[in-house]
Amino acid sequence: MNNLLFLIPVALGLGALGLAAFLWAYRNGQFDDLDGDALRILADEAPPPDRKA
């Protein structure tokens, strides 16, 4: 019984921490363009020319 008094607040705290991390990522635009990065890695772009000055 004493273990539950310790484990329940720890579990609630970890859940709140995970929710806070998700909300932070959502507000900072981490989920705005889910397909863009996957398609950009397949794009074949020429490397920029070397500039020798």
Short mmCIF file of C-alpha atoms in Angstrom, two decimals:
data_model
loop_
_atom_site.label_atom_id
_atom_site.label_comp_id
_atom_site.label_asym_id
_atom_site.label_seq_id
_atom_site.Cartn_x
_atom_site.Cartn_y
_atom_site.Cartn_z
CA MET A 1 0.00 0.00 0.00
CA ASN A 2 2.84 2.36 0.80
CA ASN A 3 4.33 1.70 -2.62
CA LEU A 4 1.16 2.95 -4.32
CA LEU A 5 1.34 6.19 -2.40
CA PHE A 6 4.74 6.74 -3.98
CA LEU A 7 4.11 5.30 -7.45
CA ILE A 8 0.83 7.04 -8.28
CA PRO A 9 2.22 10.60 -7.95
CA VAL A 10 5.35 9.55 -9.87
CA ALA A 11 3.20 8.13 -12.68
CA LEU A 12 1.03 11.25 -12.78
CA GLY A 13 4.14 13.42 -12.85
CA LEU A 14 5.65 11.48 -15.74
CA GLY A 15 2.37 11.70 -17.63
CA ALA A 16 2.22 15.46 -17.06
CA LEU A 17 5.84 15.75 -18.23
CA GLY A 18 5.04 13.84 -21.42
CA LEU A 19 1.98 16.00 -22.06
CA ALA A 20 4.02 19.16 -21.52
CA ALA A 21 6.67 17.93 -23.97
CA PHE A 22 4.00 17.15 -26.57
CA LEU A 23 2.35 20.55 -26.18
CA TRP A 24 5.73 22.29 -26.45
CA ALA A 25 6.54 20.40 -29.64
CA TYR A 26 3.09 21.11 -31.07
CA ARG A 27 3.31 24.84 -30.38
CA ASN A 28 6.78 25.05 -31.93
CA GLY A 29 5.60 23.55 -35.22
CA GLN A 30 7.20 20.13 -34.97
CA PHE A 31 4.11 18.50 -36.52
CA ASP A 32 3.33 21.08 -39.22
CA ASP A 33 5.03 19.38 -42.18
CA LEU A 34 5.26 15.65 -41.60
CA ASP A 35 5.71 14.70 -45.26
CA GLY A 36 8.09 17.47 -46.30
CA ASP A 37 11.21 16.04 -44.70
CA ALA A 38 10.48 12.57 -46.04
CA LEU A 39 10.16 13.94 -49.59
CA ARG A 40 13.09 16.36 -49.35
CA ILE A 41 15.53 13.55 -48.66
CA LEU A 42 14.52 11.95 -51.97
CA ALA A 43 14.88 15.17 -53.99
CA ASP A 44 17.89 15.18 -56.25
CA GLU A 45 19.34 18.64 -56.14
CA ALA A 46 22.63 19.64 -57.66
CA PRO A 47 25.18 20.80 -55.14
CA PRO A 48 25.94 24.52 -55.25
CA PRO A 49 28.93 25.40 -57.42
CA ASP A 50 32.19 26.10 -55.69
CA ARG A 51 33.01 29.74 -55.52
CA LYS A 52 36.67 30.49 -55.86
CA ALA A 53 37.49 34.12 -55.36
#
